[in-house]
C-alpha atoms as one frame of an Amber mdcrd trajectory, in Angstrom:
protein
   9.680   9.348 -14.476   5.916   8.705 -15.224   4.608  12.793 -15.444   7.400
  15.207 -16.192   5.278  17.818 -16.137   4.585  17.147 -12.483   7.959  18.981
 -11.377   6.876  21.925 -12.379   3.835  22.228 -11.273   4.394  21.112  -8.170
   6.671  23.848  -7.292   3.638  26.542  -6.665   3.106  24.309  -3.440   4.354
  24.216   0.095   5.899  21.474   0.918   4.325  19.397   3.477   4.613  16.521
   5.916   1.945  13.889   7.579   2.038  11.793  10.398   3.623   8.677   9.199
   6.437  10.680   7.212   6.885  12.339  10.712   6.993   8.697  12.150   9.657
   7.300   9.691  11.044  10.001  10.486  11.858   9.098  13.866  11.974   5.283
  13.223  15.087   6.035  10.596  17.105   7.741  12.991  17.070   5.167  15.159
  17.804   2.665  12.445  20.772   5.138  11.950  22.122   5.240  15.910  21.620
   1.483  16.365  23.851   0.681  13.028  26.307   3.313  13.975  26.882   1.853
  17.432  27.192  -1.530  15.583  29.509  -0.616  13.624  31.821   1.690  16.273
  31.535  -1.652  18.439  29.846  -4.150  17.572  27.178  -4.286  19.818  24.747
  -1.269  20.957  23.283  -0.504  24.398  19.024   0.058  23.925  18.586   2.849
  26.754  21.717   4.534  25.541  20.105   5.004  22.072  16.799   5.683  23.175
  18.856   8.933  25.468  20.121  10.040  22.178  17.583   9.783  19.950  14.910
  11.244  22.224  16.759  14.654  21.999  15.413  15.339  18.433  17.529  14.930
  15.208  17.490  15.883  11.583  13.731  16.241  10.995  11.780  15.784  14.297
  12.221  17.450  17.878  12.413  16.011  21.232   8.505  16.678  21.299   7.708
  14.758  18.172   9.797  11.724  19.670   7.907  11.339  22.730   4.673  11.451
  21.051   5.692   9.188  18.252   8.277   6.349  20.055   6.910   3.108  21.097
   8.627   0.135  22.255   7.517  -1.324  18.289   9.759   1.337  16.930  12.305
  -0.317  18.616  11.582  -3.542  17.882  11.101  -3.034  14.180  14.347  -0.906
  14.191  16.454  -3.432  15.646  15.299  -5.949  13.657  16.803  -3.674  10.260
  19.934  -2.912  12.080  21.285  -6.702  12.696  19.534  -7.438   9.506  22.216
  -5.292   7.791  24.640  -6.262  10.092  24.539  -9.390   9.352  24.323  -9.438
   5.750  27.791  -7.117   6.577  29.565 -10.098   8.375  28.509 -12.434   5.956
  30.149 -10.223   3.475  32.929  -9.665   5.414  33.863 -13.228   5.485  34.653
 -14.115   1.971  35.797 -10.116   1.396  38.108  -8.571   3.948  38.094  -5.177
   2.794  34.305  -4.793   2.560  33.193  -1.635   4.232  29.228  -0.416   5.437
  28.434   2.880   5.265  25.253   4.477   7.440  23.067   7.355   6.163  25.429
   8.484   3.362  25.018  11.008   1.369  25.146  10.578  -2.746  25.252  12.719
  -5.579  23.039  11.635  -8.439  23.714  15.014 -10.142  25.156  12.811 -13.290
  21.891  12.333 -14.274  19.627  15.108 -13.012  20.368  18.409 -12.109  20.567
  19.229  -8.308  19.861  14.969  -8.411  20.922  13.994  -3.990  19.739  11.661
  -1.948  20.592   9.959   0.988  21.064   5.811   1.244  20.013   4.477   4.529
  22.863   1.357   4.510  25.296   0.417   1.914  27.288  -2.474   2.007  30.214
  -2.410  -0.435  33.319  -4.330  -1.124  34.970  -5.563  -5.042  32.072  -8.686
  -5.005  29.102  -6.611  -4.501  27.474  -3.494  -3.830  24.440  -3.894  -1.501
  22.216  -1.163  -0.693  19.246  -1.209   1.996  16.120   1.003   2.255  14.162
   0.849   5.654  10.508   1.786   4.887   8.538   1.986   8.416   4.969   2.255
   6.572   2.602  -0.152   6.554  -0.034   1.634   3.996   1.607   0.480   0.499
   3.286  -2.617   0.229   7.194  -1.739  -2.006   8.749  -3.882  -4.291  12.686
  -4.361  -4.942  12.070  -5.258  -8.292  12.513  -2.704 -11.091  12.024   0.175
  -8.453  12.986   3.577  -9.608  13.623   4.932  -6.135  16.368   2.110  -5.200
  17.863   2.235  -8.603  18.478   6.028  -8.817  19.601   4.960  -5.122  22.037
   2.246  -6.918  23.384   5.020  -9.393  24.363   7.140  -7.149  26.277   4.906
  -4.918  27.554   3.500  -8.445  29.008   7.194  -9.127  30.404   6.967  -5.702
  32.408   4.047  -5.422  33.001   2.437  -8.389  36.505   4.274  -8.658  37.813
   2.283  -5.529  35.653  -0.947  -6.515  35.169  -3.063  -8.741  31.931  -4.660
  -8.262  29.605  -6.038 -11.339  26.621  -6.454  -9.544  24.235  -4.252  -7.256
  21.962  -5.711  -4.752  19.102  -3.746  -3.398  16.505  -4.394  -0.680  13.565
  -3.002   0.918  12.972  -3.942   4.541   9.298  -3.243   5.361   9.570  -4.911
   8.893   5.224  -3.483   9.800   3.888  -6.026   7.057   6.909  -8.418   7.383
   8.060  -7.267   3.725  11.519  -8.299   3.554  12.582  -8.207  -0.612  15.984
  -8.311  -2.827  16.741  -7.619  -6.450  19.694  -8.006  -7.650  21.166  -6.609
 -11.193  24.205  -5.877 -13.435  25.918  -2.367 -13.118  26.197  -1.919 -16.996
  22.560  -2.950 -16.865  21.272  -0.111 -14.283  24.225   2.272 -16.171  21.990
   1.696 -19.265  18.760   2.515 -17.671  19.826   5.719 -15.718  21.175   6.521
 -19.276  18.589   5.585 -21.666  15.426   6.391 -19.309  16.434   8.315 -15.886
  18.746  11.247 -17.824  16.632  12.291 -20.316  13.447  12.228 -18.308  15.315
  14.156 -15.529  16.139  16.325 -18.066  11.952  17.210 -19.175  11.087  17.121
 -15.543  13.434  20.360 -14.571  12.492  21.760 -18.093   8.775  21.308 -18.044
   8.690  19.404 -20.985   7.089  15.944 -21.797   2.518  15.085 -21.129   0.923
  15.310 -18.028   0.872  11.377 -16.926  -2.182  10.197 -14.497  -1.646   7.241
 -12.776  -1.175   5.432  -9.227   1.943   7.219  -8.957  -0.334  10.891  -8.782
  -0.760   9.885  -4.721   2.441  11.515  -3.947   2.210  14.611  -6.304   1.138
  17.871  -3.949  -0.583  19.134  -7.351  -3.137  16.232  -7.716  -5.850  18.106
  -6.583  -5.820  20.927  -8.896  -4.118  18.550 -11.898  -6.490  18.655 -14.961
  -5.324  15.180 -16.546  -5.508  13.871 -13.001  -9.130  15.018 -13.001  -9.702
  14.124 -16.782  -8.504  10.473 -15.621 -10.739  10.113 -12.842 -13.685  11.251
 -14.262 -13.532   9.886 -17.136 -15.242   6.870 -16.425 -18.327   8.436 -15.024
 -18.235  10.270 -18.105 -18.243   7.247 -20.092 -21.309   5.356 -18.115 -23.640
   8.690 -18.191 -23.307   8.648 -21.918 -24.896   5.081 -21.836 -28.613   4.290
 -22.307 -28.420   1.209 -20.344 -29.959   1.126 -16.793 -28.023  -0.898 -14.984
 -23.978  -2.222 -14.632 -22.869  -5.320 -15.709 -20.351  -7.293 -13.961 -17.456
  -6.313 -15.967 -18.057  -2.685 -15.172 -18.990  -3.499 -11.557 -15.382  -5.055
 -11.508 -13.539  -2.167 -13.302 -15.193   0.396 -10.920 -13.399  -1.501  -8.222
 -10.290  -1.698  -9.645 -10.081   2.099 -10.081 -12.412   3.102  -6.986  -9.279
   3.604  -4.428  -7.433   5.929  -7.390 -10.429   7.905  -8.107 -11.034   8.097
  -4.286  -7.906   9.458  -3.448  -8.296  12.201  -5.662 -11.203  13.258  -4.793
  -9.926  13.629  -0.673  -7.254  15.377  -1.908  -9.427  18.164  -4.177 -11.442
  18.156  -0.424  -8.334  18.949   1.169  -7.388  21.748  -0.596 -10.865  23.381
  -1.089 -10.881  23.394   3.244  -7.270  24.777   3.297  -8.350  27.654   0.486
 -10.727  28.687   2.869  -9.496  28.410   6.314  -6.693  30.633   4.833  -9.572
  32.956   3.682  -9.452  32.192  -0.045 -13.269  32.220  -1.344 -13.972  29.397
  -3.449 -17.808  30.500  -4.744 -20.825  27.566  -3.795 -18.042  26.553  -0.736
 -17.803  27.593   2.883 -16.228  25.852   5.822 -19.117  24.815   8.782 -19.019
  23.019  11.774 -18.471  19.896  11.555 -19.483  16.821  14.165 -18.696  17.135
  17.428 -18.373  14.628  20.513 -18.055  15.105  23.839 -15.595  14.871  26.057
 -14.287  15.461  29.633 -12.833  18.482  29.901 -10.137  16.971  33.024 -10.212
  13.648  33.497  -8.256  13.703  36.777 -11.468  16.115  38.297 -13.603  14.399
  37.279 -12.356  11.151  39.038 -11.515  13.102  41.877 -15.164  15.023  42.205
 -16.743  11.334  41.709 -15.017   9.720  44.211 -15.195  12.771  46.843 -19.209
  12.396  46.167 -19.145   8.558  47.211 -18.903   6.888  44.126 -16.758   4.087
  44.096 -14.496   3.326  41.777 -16.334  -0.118  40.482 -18.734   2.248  39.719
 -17.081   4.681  37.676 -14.475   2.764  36.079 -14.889   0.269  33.195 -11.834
  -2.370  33.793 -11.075  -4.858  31.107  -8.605  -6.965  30.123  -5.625  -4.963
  28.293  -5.594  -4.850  24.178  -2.956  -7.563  22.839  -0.691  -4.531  21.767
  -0.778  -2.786  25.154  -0.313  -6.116  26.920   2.351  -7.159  24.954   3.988
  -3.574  25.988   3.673  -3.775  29.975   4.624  -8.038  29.968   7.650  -7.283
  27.401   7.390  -9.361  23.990   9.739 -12.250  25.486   7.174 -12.951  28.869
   4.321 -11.836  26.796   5.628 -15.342  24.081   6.553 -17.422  27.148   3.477
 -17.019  29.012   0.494 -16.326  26.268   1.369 -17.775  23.262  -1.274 -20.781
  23.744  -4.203 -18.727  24.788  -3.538 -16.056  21.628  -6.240 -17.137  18.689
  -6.486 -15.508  15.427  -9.781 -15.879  13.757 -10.226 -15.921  10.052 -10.370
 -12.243   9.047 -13.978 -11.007   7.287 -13.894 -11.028   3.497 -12.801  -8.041
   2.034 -13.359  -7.203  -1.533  -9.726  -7.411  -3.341  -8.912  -7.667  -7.190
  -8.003 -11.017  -8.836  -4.364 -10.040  -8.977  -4.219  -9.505  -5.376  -1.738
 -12.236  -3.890  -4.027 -12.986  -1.085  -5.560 -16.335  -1.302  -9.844 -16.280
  -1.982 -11.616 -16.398   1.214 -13.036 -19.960   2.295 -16.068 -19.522   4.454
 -16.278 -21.995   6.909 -20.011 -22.408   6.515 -19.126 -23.630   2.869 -17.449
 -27.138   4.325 -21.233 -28.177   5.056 -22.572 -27.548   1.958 -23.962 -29.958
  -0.119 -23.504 -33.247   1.893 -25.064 -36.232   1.735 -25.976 -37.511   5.387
């Protein structure tokens, strides 16, 4: 929608996967098994869905589940799944025939070619069409409002059902439980018919074709062609550009402030051009005035377990070769189980004001109040 040209380009690049796509990964599907159970039977039984899910599923193996589950997972999951459910019941109540469907799979194709996707809940009944999207990262903070993704989301469900239904509106929220972002928009179907007509169809249309202008923009963190993306580059450096061409020696506070603003954009680019210079070379493609060195290096034990076991067998005690502390919150919250961990610490758990951290003025955080500030300028 925002670089057309994009498409295209993108498609001389593997496709790839990180971490914390890995990690929704494994948090959706069990979003998935704990709805599904609901739904079967109304209730759902925790070690029976962690026995599923740990055998691997559509995009992760058994492996990759034991390394990425935690006991938060769960938490977080079950928190979306009787979130939905109960926006269901509700539902249910003043509609009878009001069905929820779990990980279903739309066709979009109406307005893209080879257009699919896949909603993760939809609740939908002649009042309403409701559609969910569990996000499980904690990096970007998503808004409901006016959001491509859930409204290409809303089309597609709109192609699905609206021959059985008649619903006007569509509701759509995001449920990003990691920063407690919980959000609903709500809008009219001939309204979001308008927009995938007037604005998602014909830039579908450019994107497969390779028409339209190269667009940089916050939205060039996702592309897998940023780093090598000359408008990308031209955007980014554009700037410095700007300021070398200037005869004065030093910033002033407006440019100080627009640096800022565009620091994390122009940062992000500039990993990413790092990234794939190192993977050029470590799959032996010279890039001339680059070469891959060693990097930093700590040390490390080698075995743990022999090294405990050598120490003690040599008379060391285990005072001595042990540092014992009191458990992180997170860890202790894990062994005590959240409920005991409420019941029993919840008056000896402080939260200190946080350090300041350099935001922009539209950030929604309030300004940071230094304490030390109160005692200013009293008269005693």
């Amino acid at each position: 929608l925002n670089c057309t040209r994009s498409v295209t380009l993108e498609e001389q690049f593997p496709d790839s996967t990180s971490d914390a796509a890995l990690e929704g990964t494994i948090a959706h599907a069990i979003c998935a098994l704990l709805l599904t159970a609901l739904k079967a039977q109304g209730t759902y039984d925790i070690e029976e869905i962690q026995t599923i899910a740990q055998q691997g599923g559509d995009g992760y193996t058994a492996e990759e589940y034991a390394d990425w589950y935690s006991a938060d997972m769960m938490q977080y999951a079950e928190g979306y799944a009787n979130y939905v459910w109960n926006e269901y019941q509700a539902q249910l109540k003043t509609t009878r025939d009001t069905v929820l469907m779990v990980e279903t799979k739309i066709d979009i194709s109406a307005y893209g070619k080879d257009m699919t996707g896949t909603t993760d809940a939809a609740i939908v009944s002649d009042s309403i069409l409701h559609i969910f999207d569990f996000k499980y990262g904690r990096g970007v903070r998503v808004d409901a409002k006016d959001n491509p993704q859930m409204m290409i989301y809303a089309l597609g469900n709109v192609e699905e059902h609206s021959s059985m239904y008649a619903f006007k509106g569509v509701t759509m929220t995001i449920y990003q439980p990691r920063i407690g972002n919980i959000v609903s928009y709500s809008m009219l179907v001939k309204d979001l018919l308008k927009w995938g007509t007037l604005t998602l169809k014909p830039k579908a249309s450019d994107a497969y074709e390779g028409k339209g202008k190269f667009a940089a923009g916050a939205w060039c963190k996702f592309c897998k062609a940023k780093a090598v993306c000359r408008e990308c580059a031209n955007v980014c450096t554009a700037d410095y550009k700007e300021q070398h061409e200037k005869s004065v020696d030093t910033l002033n506070d407006d440019e100080i402030a627009h640096l800022i603003e565009i620091a994390d954009d122009i940062t992000s680019w500039l990993d990413s051009v790092k990234s794939y210079a190192s993977e050029q070379l470590k799959n032996g493609k010279p890039i001339k005035g680059l070469k891959l060195v060693e990097g930093r290096s700590t040390r490390k034990y080698a075995d743990a377990k022999k090294v405990e076991e050598l120490l003690l067998s040599s008379g060391f005690t285990e005072e001595q070769i042990f540092d014992k502390k009191l458990k992180a919150l997170t860890a202790m919250q894990k062994t005590l189980t959240k409920k005991t961990f409420d019941s029993l610490l919840s008056d000896l758990i402080v939260k200190p004001q946080g350090a300041p951290t350099l935001a922009l003025e539209s950030d929604p955080r309030p300004v940071f109040n230094d304490p030390s500030n109160e005692f200013e300028n009293l008269d005693i």
